[in-house]
Amino acid sequence: MDVERTELPGIGVRFEMETKRGVRMGVVAHREGRRDLVVYDPDDPDTTLECIVLDSDEASSIGELLGGARIVEKLNRLHHEIDNLVSRKLTVAGNSPYAGKTLGDTKARTRTGASVVAVIHDDVVSTQPAPTTVLNPGDRLVTIGTDESVNAVDRILHGSK
Amino acid sequence: MDHLVELLLELGLLTVGLGVLGAIAGRFSISAIPLYLLAGLAFGEGGIYELHSSAEFIEIGAEIGVILLLFVLGLEYSPPELMSTMRTSWKSAIVDVVSNAGPGVAVALLMGWGPVAAMVLGGVTYVSSSGIIAKMLSDLNWLGNRETPTVLAILVAEDLIMALYLPILTTVLAGVAFSQAAWGLGFAALAISVAFIIASRGGQWLGHWLDSPSDEVLLLKVLGIILVVSGLAEQIHVSAAVGAFFVGMALSGEVSQTTERVVEPLKYLFAAFFFVNFGLQTDPSQLPPVLLIAFALAIVSMATKFGTGWWAAKQSKLGFSAKLRAGLVLLPRGEFSIVIAGLAVSAGVVPELAPLAAAYVLIMAAAGPLLVRLADPIAKRRIKRLRAARRQARQDSAVV
């Protein structure tokens, strides 16, 4: 959705947009927090047909309702995916064949389907580890996947496979 | 009656009266300014009752009122807003000055009042009331309209031009010689640059210093600064109000918003006193002789202001209804016109100026908000007509 921004000197900012169904609408954001929700006249795009004045509390409540619906949807979707997912911290033991090797060397994802989403080294968490990340003894790998696949990664790290 | 008793009663009754007038103005959705002026006319010399004890207090209150009024006007816009607006709409600004100061200048010269009075009256007819207009835009729910940025740009430009015009005017009035104008212009340029530098660079420092634990402390600090700067400005023959205007311009960002919130109640009270005082200074018996001129001036300057708004909206490639609204909404003249006239009156330019300005602002501040209500019906009727014409055309072509 394209949002057009216009400065209103001394008042605030105006945002204009058009919905897919062709309704032109806008929001006037006043400096002091007031928000005007504006709907334009379909016959005359220069003219306001309807203007709803909201104070800052009302505006944020409505914003939560509008945005909230999407958040609930997203959560539901995630929930379905999460239902049979587990996340565990797997420790790289000192005798692990991969101690001193890189994360890419384990080929954990290709072999098991589980993802290593972070590496904890000396209590420092680095998210999104690259295949080139070196694994040191004592590092913990935050791994997400099905119970099955995470266990498989654990076995790989222990060199029992 | 004891002096104190009389003072309190007069002030109390006057203030209550102003409150009632304000309510009436709100009820009929016109500006309260003309009603305050009328109240002043009623209680001044030649009115129905002359204030005795409170006149002096009101006079001082009026001084503070005009200072706060201009301070808050200066707060309205930040320097970047001013600059970017001037870059995009300098053409409208020039059209605005030429076509709207013109009638005032012409009338003053035709009456043989001389160049200084022409300069004053030109200012009175030129400057629209940003206070009345901002309130109208908000009340009519027009803020979302496509022409609103164009209208606001004109108001911003007018404020900036006022920042240049007022110091020049006040120095001319003080010296009553045009040789003084150069000094006024120099001062204006200097003050604007200082205000801009403070707003863009020193804002942090100023904000830090003004950042107060309580509204009480903030109010005292701000009011103190405004009064000191105003006093210094008055000392160098640039009026106190102009000094306050520049202080307002220098404050920007977060500070300006909290400051406005804290100063606003004081502004309401003292600005009302300012308008009353202007009425007090004007003898109602002087009004009838200038009424005809005031009406003529009102009609001509309504036409020119309407043309300015129409032209500016046309430059922004807007449709009929937006051009109509832009023209009508700019009509009201108010606080600035009275400020300009007030400066001239205290400097003792032509005696007819005060009653003429009072009558003119009475007409413009009352008529403007009423005329603006014509915009929507006219636009709606036109759309109906166009639709009917389109239908007719379709039927005609179908018949053929």
PDB file of C-alpha atoms in Angstrom, chain B residues 123-284:
ATOM      1  CA  GLY B 123      -0.379  45.469   6.982  1.00  0.00           C
ATOM      2  CA  VAL B 124      -3.853  45.458   8.527  1.00  0.00           C
ATOM      3  CA  THR B 125      -5.559  44.351   5.302  1.00  0.00           C
ATOM      4  CA  TYR B 126      -2.750  41.989   4.255  1.00  0.00           C
ATOM      5  CA  VAL B 127      -2.387  39.572   7.104  1.00  0.00           C
ATOM      6  CA  SER B 128      -4.924  36.797   7.589  1.00  0.00           C
ATOM      7  CA  SER B 129      -5.628  35.556  11.079  1.00  0.00           C
ATOM      8  CA  SER B 130      -3.776  32.259  11.453  1.00  0.00           C
ATOM      9  CA  GLY B 131      -5.466  31.781  14.828  1.00  0.00           C
ATOM     10  CA  ILE B 132      -9.012  32.032  13.459  1.00  0.00           C
ATOM     11  CA  ILE B 133      -8.154  30.034  10.333  1.00  0.00           C
ATOM     12  CA  ALA B 134      -6.446  27.163  12.159  1.00  0.00           C
ATOM     13  CA  LYS B 135      -9.474  26.901  14.430  1.00  0.00           C
ATOM     14  CA  MET B 136     -11.868  26.952  11.463  1.00  0.00           C
ATOM     15  CA  LEU B 137      -9.956  24.230   9.623  1.00  0.00           C
ATOM     16  CA  SER B 138     -10.151  22.084  12.715  1.00  0.00           C
ATOM     17  CA  ASP B 139     -13.831  22.832  13.493  1.00  0.00           C
ATOM     18  CA  LEU B 140     -14.981  22.242   9.915  1.00  0.00           C
ATOM     19  CA  ASN B 141     -12.949  19.022   9.672  1.00  0.00           C
ATOM     20  CA  TRP B 142     -11.040  20.430   6.718  1.00  0.00           C
ATOM     21  CA  LEU B 143      -7.582  19.392   7.880  1.00  0.00           C
ATOM     22  CA  GLY B 144      -7.627  16.348   5.632  1.00  0.00           C
ATOM     23  CA  ASN B 145      -8.642  18.332   2.557  1.00  0.00           C
ATOM     24  CA  ARG B 146      -6.255  18.531  -0.346  1.00  0.00           C
ATOM     25  CA  GLU B 147      -6.024  22.349  -0.288  1.00  0.00           C
ATOM     26  CA  THR B 148      -5.066  22.564   3.401  1.00  0.00           C
ATOM     27  CA  PRO B 149      -1.274  22.389   2.851  1.00  0.00           C
ATOM     28  CA  THR B 150      -1.626  25.242   0.345  1.00  0.00           C
ATOM     29  CA  VAL B 151      -3.607  27.345   2.813  1.00  0.00           C
ATOM     30  CA  LEU B 152      -1.145  26.634   5.618  1.00  0.00           C
ATOM     31  CA  ALA B 153       1.786  27.518   3.367  1.00  0.00           C
ATOM     32  CA  ILE B 154       0.259  30.972   2.816  1.00  0.00           C
ATOM     33  CA  LEU B 155      -0.178  31.438   6.565  1.00  0.00           C
ATOM     34  CA  VAL B 156       3.421  30.381   7.233  1.00  0.00           C
ATOM     35  CA  ALA B 157       4.674  32.818   4.609  1.00  0.00           C
ATOM     36  CA  GLU B 158       2.582  35.587   6.177  1.00  0.00           C
ATOM     37  CA  ASP B 159       4.112  34.918   9.566  1.00  0.00           C
ATOM     38  CA  LEU B 160       7.600  35.092   8.128  1.00  0.00           C
ATOM     39  CA  ILE B 161       6.786  38.320   6.319  1.00  0.00           C
ATOM     40  CA  MET B 162       5.357  39.697   9.579  1.00  0.00           C
ATOM     41  CA  ALA B 163       8.711  38.914  11.210  1.00  0.00           C
ATOM     42  CA  LEU B 164      10.324  41.226   8.669  1.00  0.00           C
ATOM     43  CA  TYR B 165       7.542  43.806   8.526  1.00  0.00           C
ATOM     44  CA  LEU B 166       6.915  44.424  12.223  1.00  0.00           C
ATOM     45  CA  PRO B 167      10.457  45.522  13.183  1.00  0.00           C
ATOM     46  CA  ILE B 168      10.577  47.830  10.158  1.00  0.00           C
ATOM     47  CA  LEU B 169       7.141  49.242  10.986  1.00  0.00           C
ATOM     48  CA  THR B 170       7.982  49.810  14.628  1.00  0.00           C
ATOM     49  CA  THR B 171      11.222  51.606  13.844  1.00  0.00           C
ATOM     50  CA  VAL B 172       9.430  53.764  11.266  1.00  0.00           C
ATOM     51  CA  LEU B 173       6.710  54.524  13.811  1.00  0.00           C
ATOM     52  CA  ALA B 174       9.289  55.336  16.486  1.00  0.00           C
ATOM     53  CA  GLY B 175      11.333  57.598  14.240  1.00  0.00           C
ATOM     54  CA  VAL B 176       8.413  58.465  11.981  1.00  0.00           C
ATOM     55  CA  ALA B 177      10.984  58.712   9.217  1.00  0.00           C
ATOM     56  CA  PHE B 178      11.782  56.280   6.462  1.00  0.00           C
ATOM     57  CA  SER B 179      15.508  56.704   7.042  1.00  0.00           C
ATOM     58  CA  GLN B 180      14.921  54.622  10.164  1.00  0.00           C
ATOM     59  CA  ALA B 181      13.576  51.739   8.116  1.00  0.00           C
ATOM     60  CA  ALA B 182      17.048  50.544   7.212  1.00  0.00           C
ATOM     61  CA  TRP B 183      17.831  50.021  10.886  1.00  0.00           C
ATOM     62  CA  GLY B 184      14.560  48.135  11.336  1.00  0.00           C
ATOM     63  CA  LEU B 185      15.316  45.928   8.364  1.00  0.00           C
ATOM     64  CA  GLY B 186      18.817  45.267   9.675  1.00  0.00           C
ATOM     65  CA  PHE B 187      17.433  44.353  13.056  1.00  0.00           C
ATOM     66  CA  ALA B 188      14.798  42.083  11.535  1.00  0.00           C
ATOM     67  CA  ALA B 189      17.363  40.235   9.449  1.00  0.00           C
ATOM     68  CA  LEU B 190      19.629  39.887  12.477  1.00  0.00           C
ATOM     69  CA  ALA B 191      16.846  38.732  14.777  1.00  0.00           C
ATOM     70  CA  ILE B 192      15.571  36.181  12.266  1.00  0.00           C
ATOM     71  CA  SER B 193      19.057  34.765  11.803  1.00  0.00           C
ATOM     72  CA  VAL B 194      19.630  34.623  15.560  1.00  0.00           C
ATOM     73  CA  ALA B 195      16.256  32.948  16.078  1.00  0.00           C
ATOM     74  CA  PHE B 196      17.052  30.415  13.349  1.00  0.00           C
ATOM     75  CA  ILE B 197      20.517  29.694  14.706  1.00  0.00           C
ATOM     76  CA  ILE B 198      19.183  29.209  18.232  1.00  0.00           C
ATOM     77  CA  ALA B 199      16.347  27.034  16.947  1.00  0.00           C
ATOM     78  CA  SER B 200      18.626  24.801  14.904  1.00  0.00           C
ATOM     79  CA  ARG B 201      21.846  24.781  16.999  1.00  0.00           C
ATOM     80  CA  GLY B 202      21.127  26.054  20.484  1.00  0.00           C
ATOM     81  CA  GLY B 203      17.808  24.281  20.754  1.00  0.00           C
ATOM     82  CA  GLN B 204      19.523  21.521  22.726  1.00  0.00           C
ATOM     83  CA  TRP B 205      21.087  23.895  25.175  1.00  0.00           C
ATOM     84  CA  LEU B 206      17.987  26.025  25.547  1.00  0.00           C
ATOM     85  CA  GLY B 207      15.811  22.951  25.885  1.00  0.00           C
ATOM     86  CA  HIS B 208      18.152  21.588  28.519  1.00  0.00           C
ATOM     87  CA  TRP B 209      18.000  24.797  30.510  1.00  0.00           C
ATOM     88  CA  LEU B 210      14.224  25.044  30.220  1.00  0.00           C
ATOM     89  CA  ASP B 211      13.707  21.361  30.941  1.00  0.00           C
ATOM     90  CA  SER B 212      12.051  21.812  34.300  1.00  0.00           C
ATOM     91  CA  PRO B 213      10.845  19.424  36.935  1.00  0.00           C
ATOM     92  CA  SER B 214       7.467  21.136  36.989  1.00  0.00           C
ATOM     93  CA  ASP B 215       5.186  23.307  34.883  1.00  0.00           C
ATOM     94  CA  GLU B 216       5.494  25.977  37.549  1.00  0.00           C
ATOM     95  CA  VAL B 217       9.250  26.320  37.101  1.00  0.00           C
ATOM     96  CA  LEU B 218       8.980  26.148  33.310  1.00  0.00           C
ATOM     97  CA  LEU B 219       6.324  28.863  33.217  1.00  0.00           C
ATOM     98  CA  LEU B 220       8.362  31.211  35.407  1.00  0.00           C
ATOM     99  CA  LYS B 221      11.533  30.683  33.367  1.00  0.00           C
ATOM    100  CA  VAL B 222       9.842  31.103  29.999  1.00  0.00           C
ATOM    101  CA  LEU B 223       7.764  34.088  31.011  1.00  0.00           C
ATOM    102  CA  GLY B 224      10.845  35.710  32.499  1.00  0.00           C
ATOM    103  CA  ILE B 225      12.844  35.288  29.296  1.00  0.00           C
ATOM    104  CA  ILE B 226       9.988  36.584  27.155  1.00  0.00           C
ATOM    105  CA  LEU B 227       9.554  39.694  29.277  1.00  0.00           C
ATOM    106  CA  VAL B 228      13.297  40.455  29.395  1.00  0.00           C
ATOM    107  CA  VAL B 229      13.688  40.114  25.612  1.00  0.00           C
ATOM    108  CA  SER B 230      10.523  42.151  25.048  1.00  0.00           C
ATOM    109  CA  GLY B 231      11.805  44.893  27.324  1.00  0.00           C
ATOM    110  CA  LEU B 232      15.137  45.016  25.481  1.00  0.00           C
ATOM    111  CA  ALA B 233      13.335  45.077  22.127  1.00  0.00           C
ATOM    112  CA  GLU B 234      11.180  47.970  23.309  1.00  0.00           C
ATOM    113  CA  GLN B 235      14.327  49.796  24.424  1.00  0.00           C
ATOM    114  CA  ILE B 236      15.828  49.736  20.909  1.00  0.00           C
ATOM    115  CA  HIS B 237      12.495  50.887  19.394  1.00  0.00           C
ATOM    116  CA  VAL B 238      11.500  47.526  18.051  1.00  0.00           C
ATOM    117  CA  SER B 239       8.299  46.853  19.852  1.00  0.00           C
ATOM    118  CA  ALA B 240       8.089  44.449  22.784  1.00  0.00           C
ATOM    119  CA  ALA B 241       5.671  42.231  20.886  1.00  0.00           C
ATOM    120  CA  VAL B 242       8.179  41.765  18.070  1.00  0.00           C
ATOM    121  CA  GLY B 243      10.829  40.696  20.572  1.00  0.00           C
ATOM    122  CA  ALA B 244       8.467  38.060  21.965  1.00  0.00           C
ATOM    123  CA  PHE B 245       7.718  36.874  18.431  1.00  0.00           C
ATOM    124  CA  PHE B 246      11.406  36.130  17.888  1.00  0.00           C
ATOM    125  CA  VAL B 247      11.713  34.328  21.214  1.00  0.00           C
ATOM    126  CA  GLY B 248       8.853  32.104  20.056  1.00  0.00           C
ATOM    127  CA  MET B 249      10.593  31.448  16.754  1.00  0.00           C
ATOM    128  CA  ALA B 250      13.817  30.521  18.532  1.00  0.00           C
ATOM    129  CA  LEU B 251      12.120  27.819  20.580  1.00  0.00           C
ATOM    130  CA  SER B 252      11.453  24.663  18.606  1.00  0.00           C
ATOM    131  CA  GLY B 253      10.865  20.970  18.967  1.00  0.00           C
ATOM    132  CA  GLU B 254       9.861  19.326  22.222  1.00  0.00           C
ATOM    133  CA  VAL B 255      10.372  22.487  24.295  1.00  0.00           C
ATOM    134  CA  SER B 256       8.034  24.553  22.139  1.00  0.00           C
ATOM    135  CA  GLN B 257       5.178  22.112  22.667  1.00  0.00           C
ATOM    136  CA  THR B 258       5.461  21.928  26.437  1.00  0.00           C
ATOM    137  CA  THR B 259       5.936  25.691  26.564  1.00  0.00           C
ATOM    138  CA  GLU B 260       2.826  26.287  24.503  1.00  0.00           C
ATOM    139  CA  ARG B 261       0.797  24.039  26.785  1.00  0.00           C
ATOM    140  CA  VAL B 262       1.994  25.885  29.887  1.00  0.00           C
ATOM    141  CA  VAL B 263       1.683  29.426  28.519  1.00  0.00           C
ATOM    142  CA  GLU B 264      -1.674  28.921  26.814  1.00  0.00           C
ATOM    143  CA  PRO B 265      -4.007  29.687  29.763  1.00  0.00           C
ATOM    144  CA  LEU B 266      -2.142  32.928  30.432  1.00  0.00           C
ATOM    145  CA  LYS B 267      -2.383  33.781  26.753  1.00  0.00           C
ATOM    146  CA  TYR B 268      -6.159  33.255  26.777  1.00  0.00           C
ATOM    147  CA  LEU B 269      -6.612  35.683  29.643  1.00  0.00           C
ATOM    148  CA  PHE B 270      -4.230  38.429  28.625  1.00  0.00           C
ATOM    149  CA  ALA B 271      -4.953  38.253  24.896  1.00  0.00           C
ATOM    150  CA  ALA B 272      -8.629  38.817  25.739  1.00  0.00           C
ATOM    151  CA  PHE B 273      -7.517  41.875  27.728  1.00  0.00           C
ATOM    152  CA  PHE B 274      -5.520  43.016  24.713  1.00  0.00           C
ATOM    153  CA  PHE B 275      -8.557  43.014  22.435  1.00  0.00           C
ATOM    154  CA  VAL B 276     -10.709  44.641  25.118  1.00  0.00           C
ATOM    155  CA  ASN B 277      -8.083  47.295  25.647  1.00  0.00           C
ATOM    156  CA  PHE B 278      -7.977  48.086  21.932  1.00  0.00           C
ATOM    157  CA  GLY B 279     -11.729  48.625  22.129  1.00  0.00           C
ATOM    158  CA  LEU B 280     -11.284  50.731  25.274  1.00  0.00           C
ATOM    159  CA  GLN B 281      -8.832  53.005  23.443  1.00  0.00           C
ATOM    160  CA  THR B 282     -11.349  53.530  20.654  1.00  0.00           C
ATOM    161  CA  ASP B 283     -14.151  56.019  21.090  1.00  0.00           C
ATOM    162  CA  PRO B 284     -17.358  54.483  19.677  1.00  0.00           C
TER     163      PRO B 284
END
